[in-house]
mmCIF file of C-alpha atoms in Angstrom:
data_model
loop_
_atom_site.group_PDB
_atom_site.id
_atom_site.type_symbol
_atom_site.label_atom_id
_atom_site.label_comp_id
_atom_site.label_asym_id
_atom_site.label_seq_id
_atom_site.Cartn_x
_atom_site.Cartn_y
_atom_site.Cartn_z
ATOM 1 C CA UNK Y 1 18.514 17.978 -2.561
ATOM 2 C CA UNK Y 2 17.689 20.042 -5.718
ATOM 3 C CA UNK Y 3 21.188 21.981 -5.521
ATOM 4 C CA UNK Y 4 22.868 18.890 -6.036
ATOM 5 C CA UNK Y 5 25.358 19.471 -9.098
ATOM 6 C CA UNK Y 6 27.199 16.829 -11.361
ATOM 7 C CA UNK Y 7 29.932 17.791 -13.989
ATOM 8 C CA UNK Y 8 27.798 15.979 -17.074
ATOM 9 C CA UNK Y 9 30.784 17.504 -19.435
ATOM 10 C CA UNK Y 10 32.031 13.575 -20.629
ATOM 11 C CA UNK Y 11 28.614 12.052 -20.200
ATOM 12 C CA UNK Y 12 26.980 10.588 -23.445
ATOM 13 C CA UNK Y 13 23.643 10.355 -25.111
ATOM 14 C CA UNK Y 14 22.246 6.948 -25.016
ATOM 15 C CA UNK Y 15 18.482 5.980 -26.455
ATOM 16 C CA UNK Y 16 16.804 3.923 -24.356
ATOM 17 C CA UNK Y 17 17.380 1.031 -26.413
ATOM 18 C CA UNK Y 18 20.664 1.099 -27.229
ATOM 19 C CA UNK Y 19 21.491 0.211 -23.213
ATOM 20 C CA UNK Y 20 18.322 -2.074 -22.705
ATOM 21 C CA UNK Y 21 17.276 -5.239 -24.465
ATOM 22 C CA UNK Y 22 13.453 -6.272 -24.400
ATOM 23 C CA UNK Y 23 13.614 -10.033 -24.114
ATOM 24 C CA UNK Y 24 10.330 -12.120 -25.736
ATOM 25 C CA UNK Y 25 10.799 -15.721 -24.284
ATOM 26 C CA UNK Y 26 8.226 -17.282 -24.917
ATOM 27 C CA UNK Y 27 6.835 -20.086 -22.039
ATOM 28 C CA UNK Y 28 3.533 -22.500 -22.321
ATOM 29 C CA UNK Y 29 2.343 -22.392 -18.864
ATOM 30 C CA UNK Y 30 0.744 -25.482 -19.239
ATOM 31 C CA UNK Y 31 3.920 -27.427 -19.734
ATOM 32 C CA UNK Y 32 6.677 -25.767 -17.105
ATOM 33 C CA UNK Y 33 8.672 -26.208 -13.840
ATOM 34 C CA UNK Y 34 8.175 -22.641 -12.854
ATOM 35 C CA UNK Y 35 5.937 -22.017 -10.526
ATOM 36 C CA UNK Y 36 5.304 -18.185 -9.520
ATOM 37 C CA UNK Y 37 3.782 -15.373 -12.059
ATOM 38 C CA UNK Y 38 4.099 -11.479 -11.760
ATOM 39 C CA UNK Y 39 0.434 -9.767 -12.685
ATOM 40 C CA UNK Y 40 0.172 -5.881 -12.457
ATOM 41 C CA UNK Y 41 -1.438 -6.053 -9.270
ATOM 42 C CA UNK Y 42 2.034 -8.010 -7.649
ATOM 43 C CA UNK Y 43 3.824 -4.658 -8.198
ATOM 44 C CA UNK Y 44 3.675 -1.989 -6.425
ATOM 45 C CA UNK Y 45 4.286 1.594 -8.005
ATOM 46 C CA UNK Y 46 7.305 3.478 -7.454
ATOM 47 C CA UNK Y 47 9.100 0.160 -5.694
ATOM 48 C CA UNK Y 48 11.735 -1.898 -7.430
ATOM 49 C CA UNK Y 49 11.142 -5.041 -5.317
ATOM 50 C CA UNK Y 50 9.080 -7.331 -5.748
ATOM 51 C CA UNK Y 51 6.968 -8.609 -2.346
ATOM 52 C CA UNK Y 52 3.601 -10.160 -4.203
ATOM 53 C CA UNK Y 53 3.497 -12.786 -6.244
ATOM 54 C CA UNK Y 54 0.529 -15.812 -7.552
ATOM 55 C CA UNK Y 55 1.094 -19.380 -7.511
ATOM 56 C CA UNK Y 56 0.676 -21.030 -11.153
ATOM 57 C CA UNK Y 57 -1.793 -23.579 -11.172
ATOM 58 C CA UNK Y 58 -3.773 -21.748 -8.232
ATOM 59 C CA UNK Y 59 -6.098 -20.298 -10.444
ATOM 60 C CA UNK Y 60 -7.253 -19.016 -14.135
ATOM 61 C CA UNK Y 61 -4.799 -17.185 -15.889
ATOM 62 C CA UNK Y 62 -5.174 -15.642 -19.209
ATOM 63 C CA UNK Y 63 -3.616 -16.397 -22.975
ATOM 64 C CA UNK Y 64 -1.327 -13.247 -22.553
ATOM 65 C CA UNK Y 65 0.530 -14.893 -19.580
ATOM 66 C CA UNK Y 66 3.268 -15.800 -21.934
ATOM 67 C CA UNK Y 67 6.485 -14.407 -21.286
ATOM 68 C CA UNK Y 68 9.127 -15.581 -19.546
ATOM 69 C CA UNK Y 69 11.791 -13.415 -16.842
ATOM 70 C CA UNK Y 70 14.375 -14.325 -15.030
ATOM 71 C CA UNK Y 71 15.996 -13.986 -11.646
ATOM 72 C CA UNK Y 72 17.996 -10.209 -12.570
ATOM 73 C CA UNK Y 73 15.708 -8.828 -15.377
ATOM 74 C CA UNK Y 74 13.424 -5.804 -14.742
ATOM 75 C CA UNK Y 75 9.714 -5.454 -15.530
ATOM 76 C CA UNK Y 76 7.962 -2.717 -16.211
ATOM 77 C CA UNK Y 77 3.934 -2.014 -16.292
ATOM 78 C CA UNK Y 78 3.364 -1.050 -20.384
ATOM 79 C CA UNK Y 79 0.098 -0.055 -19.225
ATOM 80 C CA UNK Y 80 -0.780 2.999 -17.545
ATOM 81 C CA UNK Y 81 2.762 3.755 -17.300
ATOM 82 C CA UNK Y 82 2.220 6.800 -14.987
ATOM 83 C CA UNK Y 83 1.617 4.136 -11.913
ATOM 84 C CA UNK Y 84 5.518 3.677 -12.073
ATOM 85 C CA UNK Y 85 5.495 0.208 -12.039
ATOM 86 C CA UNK Y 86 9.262 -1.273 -12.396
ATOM 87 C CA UNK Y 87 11.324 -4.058 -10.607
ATOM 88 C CA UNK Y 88 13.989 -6.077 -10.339
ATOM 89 C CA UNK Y 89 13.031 -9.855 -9.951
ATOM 90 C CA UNK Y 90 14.334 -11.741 -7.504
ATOM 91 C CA UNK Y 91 13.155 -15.302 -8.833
ATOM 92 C CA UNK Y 92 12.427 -16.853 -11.716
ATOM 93 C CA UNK Y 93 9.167 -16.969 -13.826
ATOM 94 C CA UNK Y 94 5.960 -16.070 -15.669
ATOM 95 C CA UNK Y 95 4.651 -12.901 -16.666
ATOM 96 C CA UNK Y 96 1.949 -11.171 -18.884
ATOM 97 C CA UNK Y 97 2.951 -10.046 -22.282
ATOM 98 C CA UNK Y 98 1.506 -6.426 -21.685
ATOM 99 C CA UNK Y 99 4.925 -6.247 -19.003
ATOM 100 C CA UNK Y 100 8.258 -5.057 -20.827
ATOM 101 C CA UNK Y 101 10.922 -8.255 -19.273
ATOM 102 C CA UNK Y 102 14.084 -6.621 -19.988
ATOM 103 C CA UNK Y 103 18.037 -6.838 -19.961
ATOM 104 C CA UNK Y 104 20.411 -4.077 -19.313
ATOM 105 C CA UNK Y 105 23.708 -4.386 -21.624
ATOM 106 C CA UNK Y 106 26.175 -4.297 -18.769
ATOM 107 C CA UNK Y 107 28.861 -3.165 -20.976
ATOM 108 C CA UNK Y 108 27.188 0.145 -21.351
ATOM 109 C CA UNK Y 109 24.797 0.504 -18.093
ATOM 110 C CA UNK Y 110 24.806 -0.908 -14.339
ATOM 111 C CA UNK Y 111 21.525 -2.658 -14.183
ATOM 112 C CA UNK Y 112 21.070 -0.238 -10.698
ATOM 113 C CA UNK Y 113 20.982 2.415 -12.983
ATOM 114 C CA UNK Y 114 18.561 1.597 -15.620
ATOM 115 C CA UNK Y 115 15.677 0.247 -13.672
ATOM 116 C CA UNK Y 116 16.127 3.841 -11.567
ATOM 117 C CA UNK Y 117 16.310 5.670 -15.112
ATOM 118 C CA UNK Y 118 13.013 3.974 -15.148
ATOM 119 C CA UNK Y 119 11.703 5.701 -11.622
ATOM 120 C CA UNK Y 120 13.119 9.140 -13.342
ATOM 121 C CA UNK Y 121 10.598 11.825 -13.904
ATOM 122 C CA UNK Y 122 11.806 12.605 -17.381
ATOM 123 C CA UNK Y 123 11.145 8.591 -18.519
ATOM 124 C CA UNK Y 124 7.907 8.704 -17.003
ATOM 125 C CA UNK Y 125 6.920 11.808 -18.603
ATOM 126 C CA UNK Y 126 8.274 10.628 -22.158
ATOM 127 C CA UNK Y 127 6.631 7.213 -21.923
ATOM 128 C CA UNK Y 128 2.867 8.936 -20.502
ATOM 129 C CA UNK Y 129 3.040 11.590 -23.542
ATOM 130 C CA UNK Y 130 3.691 8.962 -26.075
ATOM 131 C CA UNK Y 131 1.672 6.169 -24.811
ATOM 132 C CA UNK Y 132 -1.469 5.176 -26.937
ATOM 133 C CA UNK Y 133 -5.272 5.022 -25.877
ATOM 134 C CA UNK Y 134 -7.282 6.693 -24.157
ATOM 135 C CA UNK Y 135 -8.875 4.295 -21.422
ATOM 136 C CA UNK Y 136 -5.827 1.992 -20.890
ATOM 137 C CA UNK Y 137 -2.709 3.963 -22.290
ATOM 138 C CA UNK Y 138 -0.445 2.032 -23.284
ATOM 139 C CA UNK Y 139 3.364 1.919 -24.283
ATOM 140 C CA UNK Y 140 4.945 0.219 -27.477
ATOM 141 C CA UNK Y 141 8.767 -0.365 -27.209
ATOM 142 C CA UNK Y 142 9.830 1.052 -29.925
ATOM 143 C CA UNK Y 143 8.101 4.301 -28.758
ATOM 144 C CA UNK Y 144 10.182 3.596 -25.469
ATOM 145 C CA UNK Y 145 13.554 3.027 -27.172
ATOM 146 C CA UNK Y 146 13.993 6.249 -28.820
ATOM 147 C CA UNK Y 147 13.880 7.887 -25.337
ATOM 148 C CA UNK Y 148 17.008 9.789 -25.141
ATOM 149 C CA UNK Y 149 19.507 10.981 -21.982
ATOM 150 C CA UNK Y 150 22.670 11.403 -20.541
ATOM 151 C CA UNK Y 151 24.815 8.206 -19.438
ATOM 152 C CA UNK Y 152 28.518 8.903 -17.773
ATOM 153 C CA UNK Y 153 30.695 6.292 -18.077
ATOM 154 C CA UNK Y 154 31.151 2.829 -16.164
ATOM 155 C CA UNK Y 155 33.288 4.022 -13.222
ATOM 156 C CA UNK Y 156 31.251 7.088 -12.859
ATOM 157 C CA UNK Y 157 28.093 4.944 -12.777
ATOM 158 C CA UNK Y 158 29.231 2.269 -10.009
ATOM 159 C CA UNK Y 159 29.401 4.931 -8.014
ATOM 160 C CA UNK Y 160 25.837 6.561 -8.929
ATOM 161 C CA UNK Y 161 24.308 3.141 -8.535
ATOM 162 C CA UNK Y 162 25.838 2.494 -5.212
ATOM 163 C CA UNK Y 163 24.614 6.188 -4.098
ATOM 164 C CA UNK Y 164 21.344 5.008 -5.175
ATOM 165 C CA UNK Y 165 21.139 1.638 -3.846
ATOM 166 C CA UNK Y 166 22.006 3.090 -0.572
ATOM 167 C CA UNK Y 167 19.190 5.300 -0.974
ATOM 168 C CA UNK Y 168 17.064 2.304 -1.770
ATOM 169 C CA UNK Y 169 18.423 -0.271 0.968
ATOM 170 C CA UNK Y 170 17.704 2.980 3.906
ATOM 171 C CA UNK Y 171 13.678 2.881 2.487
ATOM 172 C CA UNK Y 172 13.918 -0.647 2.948
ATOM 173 C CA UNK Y 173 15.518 -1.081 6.638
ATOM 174 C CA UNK Y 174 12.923 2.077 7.813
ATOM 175 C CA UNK Y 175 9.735 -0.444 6.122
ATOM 176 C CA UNK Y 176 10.867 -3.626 7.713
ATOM 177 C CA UNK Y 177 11.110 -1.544 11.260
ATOM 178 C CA UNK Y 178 7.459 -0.394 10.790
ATOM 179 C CA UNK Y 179 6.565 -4.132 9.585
ATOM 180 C CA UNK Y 180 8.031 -5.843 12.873
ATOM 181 C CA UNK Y 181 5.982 -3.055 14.787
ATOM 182 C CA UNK Y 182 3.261 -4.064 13.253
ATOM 183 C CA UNK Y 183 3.935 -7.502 14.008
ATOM 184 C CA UNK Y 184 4.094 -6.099 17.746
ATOM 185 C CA UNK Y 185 0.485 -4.793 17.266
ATOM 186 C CA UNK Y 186 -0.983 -8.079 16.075
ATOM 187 C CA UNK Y 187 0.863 -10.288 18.915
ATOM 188 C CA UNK Y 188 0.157 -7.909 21.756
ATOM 189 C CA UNK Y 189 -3.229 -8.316 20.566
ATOM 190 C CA UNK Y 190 -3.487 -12.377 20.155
ATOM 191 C CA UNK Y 191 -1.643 -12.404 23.694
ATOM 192 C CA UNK Y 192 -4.305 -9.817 24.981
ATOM 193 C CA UNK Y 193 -7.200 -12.081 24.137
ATOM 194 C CA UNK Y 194 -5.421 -15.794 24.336
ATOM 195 C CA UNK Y 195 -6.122 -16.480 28.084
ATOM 196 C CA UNK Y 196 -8.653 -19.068 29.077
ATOM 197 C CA UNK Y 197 -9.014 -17.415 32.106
ATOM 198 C CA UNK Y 198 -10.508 -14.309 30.883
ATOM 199 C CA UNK Y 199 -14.028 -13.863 30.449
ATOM 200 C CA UNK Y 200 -15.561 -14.673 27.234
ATOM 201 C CA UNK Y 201 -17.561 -11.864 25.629
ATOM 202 C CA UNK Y 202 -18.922 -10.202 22.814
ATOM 203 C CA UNK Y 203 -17.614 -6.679 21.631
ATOM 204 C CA UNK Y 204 -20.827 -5.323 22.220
ATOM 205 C CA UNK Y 205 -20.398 -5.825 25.984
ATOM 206 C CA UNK Y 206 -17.621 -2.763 25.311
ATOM 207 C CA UNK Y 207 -19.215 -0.665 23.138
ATOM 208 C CA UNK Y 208 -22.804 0.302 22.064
ATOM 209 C CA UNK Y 209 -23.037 -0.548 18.341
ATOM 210 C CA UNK Y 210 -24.836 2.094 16.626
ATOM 211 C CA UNK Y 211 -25.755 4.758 18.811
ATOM 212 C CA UNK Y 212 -28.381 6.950 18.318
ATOM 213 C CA UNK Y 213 -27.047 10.443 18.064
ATOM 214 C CA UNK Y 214 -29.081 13.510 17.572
ATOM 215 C CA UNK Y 215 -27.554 16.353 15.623
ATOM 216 C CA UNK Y 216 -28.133 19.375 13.762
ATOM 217 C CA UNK Y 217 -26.884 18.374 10.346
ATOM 218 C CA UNK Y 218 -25.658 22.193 10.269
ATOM 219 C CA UNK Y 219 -23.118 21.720 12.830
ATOM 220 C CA UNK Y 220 -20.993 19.260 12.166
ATOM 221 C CA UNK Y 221 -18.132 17.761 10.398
ATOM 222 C CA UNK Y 222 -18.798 15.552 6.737
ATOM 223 C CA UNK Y 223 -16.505 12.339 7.278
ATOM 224 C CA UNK Y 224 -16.180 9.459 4.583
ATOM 225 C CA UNK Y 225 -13.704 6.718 4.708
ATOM 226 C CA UNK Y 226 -11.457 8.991 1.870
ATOM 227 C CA UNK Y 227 -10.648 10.966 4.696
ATOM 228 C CA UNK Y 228 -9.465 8.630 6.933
ATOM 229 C CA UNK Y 229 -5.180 8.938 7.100
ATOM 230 C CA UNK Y 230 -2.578 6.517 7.561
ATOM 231 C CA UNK Y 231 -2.707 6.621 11.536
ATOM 232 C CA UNK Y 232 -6.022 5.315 11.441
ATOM 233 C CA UNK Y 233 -7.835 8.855 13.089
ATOM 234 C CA UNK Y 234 -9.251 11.293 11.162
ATOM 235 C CA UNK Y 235 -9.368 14.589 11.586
ATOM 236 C CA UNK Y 236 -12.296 16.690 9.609
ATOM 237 C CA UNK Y 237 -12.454 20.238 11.814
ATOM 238 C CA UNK Y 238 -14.163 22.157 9.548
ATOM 239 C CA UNK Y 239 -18.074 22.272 8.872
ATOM 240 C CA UNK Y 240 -19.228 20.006 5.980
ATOM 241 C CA UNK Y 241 -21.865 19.898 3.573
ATOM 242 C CA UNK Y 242 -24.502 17.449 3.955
ATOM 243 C CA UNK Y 243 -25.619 17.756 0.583
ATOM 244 C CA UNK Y 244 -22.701 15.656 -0.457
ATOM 245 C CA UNK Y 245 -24.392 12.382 0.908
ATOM 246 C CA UNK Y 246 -27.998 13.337 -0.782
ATOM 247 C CA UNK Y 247 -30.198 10.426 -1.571
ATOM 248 C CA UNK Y 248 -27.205 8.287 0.573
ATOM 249 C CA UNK Y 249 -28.573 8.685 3.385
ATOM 250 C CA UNK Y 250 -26.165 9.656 6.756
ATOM 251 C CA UNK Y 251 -24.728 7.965 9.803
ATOM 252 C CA UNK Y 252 -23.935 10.083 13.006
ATOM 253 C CA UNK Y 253 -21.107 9.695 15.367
ATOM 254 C CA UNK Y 254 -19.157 11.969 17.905
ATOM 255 C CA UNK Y 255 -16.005 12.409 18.862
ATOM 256 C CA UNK Y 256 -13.621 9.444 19.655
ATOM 257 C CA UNK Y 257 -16.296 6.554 18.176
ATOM 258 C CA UNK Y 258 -14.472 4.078 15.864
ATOM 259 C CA UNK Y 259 -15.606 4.127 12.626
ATOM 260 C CA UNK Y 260 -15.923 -0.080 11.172
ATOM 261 C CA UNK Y 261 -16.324 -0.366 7.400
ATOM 262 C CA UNK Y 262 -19.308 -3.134 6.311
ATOM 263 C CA UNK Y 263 -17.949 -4.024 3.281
ATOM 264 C CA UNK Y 264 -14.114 -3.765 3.497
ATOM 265 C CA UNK Y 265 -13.222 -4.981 7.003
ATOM 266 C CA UNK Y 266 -10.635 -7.686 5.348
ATOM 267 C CA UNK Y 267 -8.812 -5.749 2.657
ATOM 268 C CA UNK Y 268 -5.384 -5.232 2.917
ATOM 269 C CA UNK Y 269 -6.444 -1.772 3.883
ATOM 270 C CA UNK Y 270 -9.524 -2.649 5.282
ATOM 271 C CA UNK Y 271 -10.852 0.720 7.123
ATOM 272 C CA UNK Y 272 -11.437 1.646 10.373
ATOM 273 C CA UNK Y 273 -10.683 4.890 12.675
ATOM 274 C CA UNK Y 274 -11.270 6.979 15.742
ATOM 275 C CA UNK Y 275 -13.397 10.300 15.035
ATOM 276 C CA UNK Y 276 -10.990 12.721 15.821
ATOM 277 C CA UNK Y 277 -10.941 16.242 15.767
ATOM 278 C CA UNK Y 278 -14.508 17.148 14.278
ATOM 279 C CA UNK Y 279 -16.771 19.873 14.122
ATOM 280 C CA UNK Y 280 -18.175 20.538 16.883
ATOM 281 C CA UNK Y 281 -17.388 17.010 18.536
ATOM 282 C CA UNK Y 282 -19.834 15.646 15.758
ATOM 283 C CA UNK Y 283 -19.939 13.980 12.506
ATOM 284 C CA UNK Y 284 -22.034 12.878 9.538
ATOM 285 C CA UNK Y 285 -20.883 9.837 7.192
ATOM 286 C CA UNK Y 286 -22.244 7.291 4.883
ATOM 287 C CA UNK Y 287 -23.824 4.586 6.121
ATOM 288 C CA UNK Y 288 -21.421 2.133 4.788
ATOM 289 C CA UNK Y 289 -19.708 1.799 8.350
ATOM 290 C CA UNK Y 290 -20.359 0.688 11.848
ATOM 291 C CA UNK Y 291 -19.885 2.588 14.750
ATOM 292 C CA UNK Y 292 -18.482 1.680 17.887
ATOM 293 C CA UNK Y 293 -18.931 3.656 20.953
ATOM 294 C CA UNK Y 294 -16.771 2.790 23.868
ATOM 295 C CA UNK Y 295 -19.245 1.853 26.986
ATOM 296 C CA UNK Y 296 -16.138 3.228 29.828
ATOM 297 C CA UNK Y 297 -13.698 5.570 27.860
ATOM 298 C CA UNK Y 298 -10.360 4.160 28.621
ATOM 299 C CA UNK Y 299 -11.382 0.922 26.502
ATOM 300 C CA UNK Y 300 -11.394 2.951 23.235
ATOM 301 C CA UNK Y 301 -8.228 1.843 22.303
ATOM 302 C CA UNK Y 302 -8.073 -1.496 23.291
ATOM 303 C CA UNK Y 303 -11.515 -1.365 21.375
ATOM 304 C CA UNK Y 304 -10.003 -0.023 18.131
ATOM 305 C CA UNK Y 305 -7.071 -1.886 17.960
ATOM 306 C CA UNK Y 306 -9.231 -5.383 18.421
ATOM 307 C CA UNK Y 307 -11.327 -4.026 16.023
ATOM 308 C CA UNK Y 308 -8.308 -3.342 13.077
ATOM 309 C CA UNK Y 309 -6.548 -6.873 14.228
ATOM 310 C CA UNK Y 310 -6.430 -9.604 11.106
ATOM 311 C CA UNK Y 311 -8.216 -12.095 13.561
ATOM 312 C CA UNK Y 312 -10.872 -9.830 14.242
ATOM 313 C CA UNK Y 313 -11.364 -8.391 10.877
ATOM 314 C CA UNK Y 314 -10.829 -12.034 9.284
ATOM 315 C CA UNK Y 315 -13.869 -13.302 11.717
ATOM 316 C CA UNK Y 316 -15.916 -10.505 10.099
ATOM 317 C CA UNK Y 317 -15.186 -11.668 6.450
ATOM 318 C CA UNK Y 318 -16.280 -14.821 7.345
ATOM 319 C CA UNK Y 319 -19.500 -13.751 8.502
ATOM 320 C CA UNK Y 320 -20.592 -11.096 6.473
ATOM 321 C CA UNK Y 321 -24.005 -11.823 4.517
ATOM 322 C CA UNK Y 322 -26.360 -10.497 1.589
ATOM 323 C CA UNK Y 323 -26.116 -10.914 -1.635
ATOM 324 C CA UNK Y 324 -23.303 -11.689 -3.950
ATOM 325 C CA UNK Y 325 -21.263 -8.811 -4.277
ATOM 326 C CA UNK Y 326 -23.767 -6.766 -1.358
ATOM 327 C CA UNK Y 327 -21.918 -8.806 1.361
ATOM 328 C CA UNK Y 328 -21.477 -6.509 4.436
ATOM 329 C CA UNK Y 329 -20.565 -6.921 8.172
ATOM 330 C CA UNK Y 330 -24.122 -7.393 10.157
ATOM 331 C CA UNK Y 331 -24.417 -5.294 12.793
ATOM 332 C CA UNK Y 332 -25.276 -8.500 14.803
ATOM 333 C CA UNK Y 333 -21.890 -10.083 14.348
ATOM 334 C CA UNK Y 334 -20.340 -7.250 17.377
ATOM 335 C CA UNK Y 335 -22.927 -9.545 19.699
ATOM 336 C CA UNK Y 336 -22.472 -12.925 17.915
ATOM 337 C CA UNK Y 337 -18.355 -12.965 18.069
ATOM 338 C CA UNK Y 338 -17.341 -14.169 21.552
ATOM 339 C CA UNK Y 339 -13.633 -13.407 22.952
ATOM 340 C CA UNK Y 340 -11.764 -14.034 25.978
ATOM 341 C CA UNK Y 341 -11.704 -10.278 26.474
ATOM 342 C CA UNK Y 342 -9.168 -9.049 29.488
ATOM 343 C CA UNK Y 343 -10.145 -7.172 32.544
ATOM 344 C CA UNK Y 344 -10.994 -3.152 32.442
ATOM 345 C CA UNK Y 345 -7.572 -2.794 33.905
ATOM 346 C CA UNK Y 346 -5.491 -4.736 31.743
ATOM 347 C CA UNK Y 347 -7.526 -3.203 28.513
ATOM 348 C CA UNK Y 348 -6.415 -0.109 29.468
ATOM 349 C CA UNK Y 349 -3.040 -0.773 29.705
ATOM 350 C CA UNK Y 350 -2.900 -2.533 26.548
ATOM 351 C CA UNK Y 351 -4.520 0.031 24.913
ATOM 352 C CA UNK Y 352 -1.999 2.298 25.670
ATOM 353 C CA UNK Y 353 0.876 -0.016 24.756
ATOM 354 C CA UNK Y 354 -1.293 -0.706 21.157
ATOM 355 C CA UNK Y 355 -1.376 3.136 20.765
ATOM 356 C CA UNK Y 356 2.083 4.071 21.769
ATOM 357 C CA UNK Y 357 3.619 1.942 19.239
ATOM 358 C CA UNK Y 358 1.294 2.734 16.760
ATOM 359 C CA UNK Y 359 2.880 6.491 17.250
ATOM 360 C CA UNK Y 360 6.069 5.229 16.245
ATOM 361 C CA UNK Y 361 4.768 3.294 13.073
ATOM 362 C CA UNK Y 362 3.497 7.071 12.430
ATOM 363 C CA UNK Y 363 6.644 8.531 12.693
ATOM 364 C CA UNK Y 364 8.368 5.639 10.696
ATOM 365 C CA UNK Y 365 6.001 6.455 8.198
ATOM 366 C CA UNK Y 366 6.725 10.129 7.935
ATOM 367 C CA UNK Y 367 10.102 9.206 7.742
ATOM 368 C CA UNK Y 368 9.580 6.463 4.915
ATOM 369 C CA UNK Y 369 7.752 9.052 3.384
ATOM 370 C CA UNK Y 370 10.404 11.388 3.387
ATOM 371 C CA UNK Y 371 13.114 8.885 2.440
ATOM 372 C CA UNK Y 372 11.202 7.955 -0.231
ATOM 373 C CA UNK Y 373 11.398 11.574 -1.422
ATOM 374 C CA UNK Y 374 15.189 11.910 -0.947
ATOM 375 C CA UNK Y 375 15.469 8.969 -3.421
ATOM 376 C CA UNK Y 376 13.331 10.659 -5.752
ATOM 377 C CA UNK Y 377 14.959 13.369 -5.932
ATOM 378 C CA UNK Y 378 18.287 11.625 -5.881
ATOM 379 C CA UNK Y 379 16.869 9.521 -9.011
ATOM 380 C CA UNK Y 380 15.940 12.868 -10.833
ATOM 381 C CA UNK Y 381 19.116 14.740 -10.628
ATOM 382 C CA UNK Y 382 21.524 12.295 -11.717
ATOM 383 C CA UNK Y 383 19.248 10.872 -14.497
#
């Protein structure tokens, strides 16, 4: 992608603000029809759409939640401008004043264009080197307008946006495949444990909760919940330094146990994996996770899988206890939490269906990945 050449002979110089208006309409929240706000947590970085959003009235929102946008505008993050944070929105509504609401001037830029000017590495570089502050950097527009690049003209950039919106619409169509799989995962898994006929049973009648493991400390592979990747198995084959955990204290595991984090089990990324690939078939982590040793071997993904499902992990929220903001996942709840769990058979085919398509989601992320990276690079040679 890098040898890609464009003949930039009749293209023009263009500030930043002489295609792009920053629009300050103001909106008393108090008093409006809208209904949804944008905070900086409802975008995601490098990703022009936007797929989060709060409901006004719902809860507390600050005096800076101000500004108006509308369905077409784009927003972008002033704050901590590295994260990439600009889309298009898709609806009408509220958003924080600290978030640039802006209007492309069609008559000199296709609206495709700008907010991807916005994704370029040059823009991001110019707006992190002349942001203010030190904690919470931070960019003023009229720092942002003088930024200065190249702009062909209208017919030349139809045809640049459409390249680029193709690029965009292929990351899209490769996500929503990897969502619906993941919709398979959580169905397959409802279905698995939905029949009255089954026998109803805790977790802990699958796998021994906490094992006691001996090991020599020396030996073995240092594991914490940073290392876990995407496919939910981590792989740590080199001998680790214990020291790292001093004064944290250490949990033991071996190879293939599932790995079930106390205090995150809900998140949108709550944790969880299968010990994979250590040291010496052995491992050392914090002690800020459970784990879960299959009782017969061809349960351990069936065991997993249950174990990363919303319902499961939404059970575990609900019954976590301590103190505010100490709340973690007892290890009593594996033995308290009753299912109608299927038959040593059927878990074993179902485990293998859970983990076959969670291969593909794998390779649909490499490829998302990699898409993602063609845009890029798409985004940085044209602009």
């Amino acid at each position: 992608m890098n040898d890609i050449t464009l003949d930039k002979t009749d293209w023009k110089k263009y500030r930043f603000g002489d295609v792009a208006i920053q629009t300050k309409e103001v909106v008393d929240i108090d008093n409006t029809d809208l209904t949804r706000y944008i905070a900086g947590e409802h975008m995601d970085s490098e990703d022009i759409h936007i797929r989060k959003w709060g409901t006004i009235g719902d809860g507390y929102l600050g005096p800076a939640f101000i500004r108006r946008f509308h369905k077409g505008d784009i927003l972008y993050g002033s704050r901590r401008t590295y994260l990439k944070k600009v889309a298009i929105a898709d609806f009408d509504g509220i958003t924080a004043n600290t978030t640039f609401v802006i209007k492309a001037k069609e008559e000199l830029i296709e609206p495709v264009l700008l907010v991807h000017l916005m994704l370029s590495k040059s823009f991001t570089e110019y707006s992190v080197t002349n942001s203010r502050g030190s904690v919470n950097p931070y960019i003023n527009w009229k720092d942002i307008a003088d930024y200065e690049f190249l702009l062909p003209p209208k017919s030349e950039q139809k045809r640049l946006a459409a390249l680029l919106w193709s690029a965009d619409e292929m990351v899209e169509k490769e996500k929503e495949i990897s969502l619906q799989l993941e919709k398979q995962i959580q169905l397959l898994l409802i279905n698995s444990v939905s029949n009255s006929n089954n026998l109803l049973i805790p977790l802990s009648s699958l796998v021994y909760v906490n094992p006691v493991t001996k090991i020599d400390v020396s030996c073995v592979s240092i594991v914490t919940m940073q290392d876990v990747s995407e496919t939910g198995f981590v792989y740590t084959g080199t001998k680790g330094d214990p020291a790292i955990f001093k004064n944290k204290g250490l949990t033991p595991f071996k190879e293939n146990d599932i790995l079930f984090a106390k205090i995150t089990p809900c998140m949108e990324n709550g944790k969880g994996c299968i010990a994979k690939g250590l040291y010496n078939g052995l491992g050392l982590g914090s002690t800020e996770f459970h784990v879960l040793r299959p009782i017969i071997d061809s349960d351990l993904y069936f065991c997993y899988y249950l174990t990363m499902s919303n319902f499961f992990r939404r059970e575990a929220e609900r019954q976590m206890t301590g103190s505010a903001g100490q709340k973690r996942v007892q290890p009593e709840f594996f033995d308290l939490y009753k299912l109608p769990i299927p038959s040593t058979e059927e878990r074993k085919i179902i485990g293998k269906q859970l983990y076959e398509i969670d291969c593909i989601i794998s390779k649909m992320k490499e490829r998302i990945t990699l898409s993602q990276q063609i845009k890029q690079e798409l985004i940085n040679n044209i602009l």
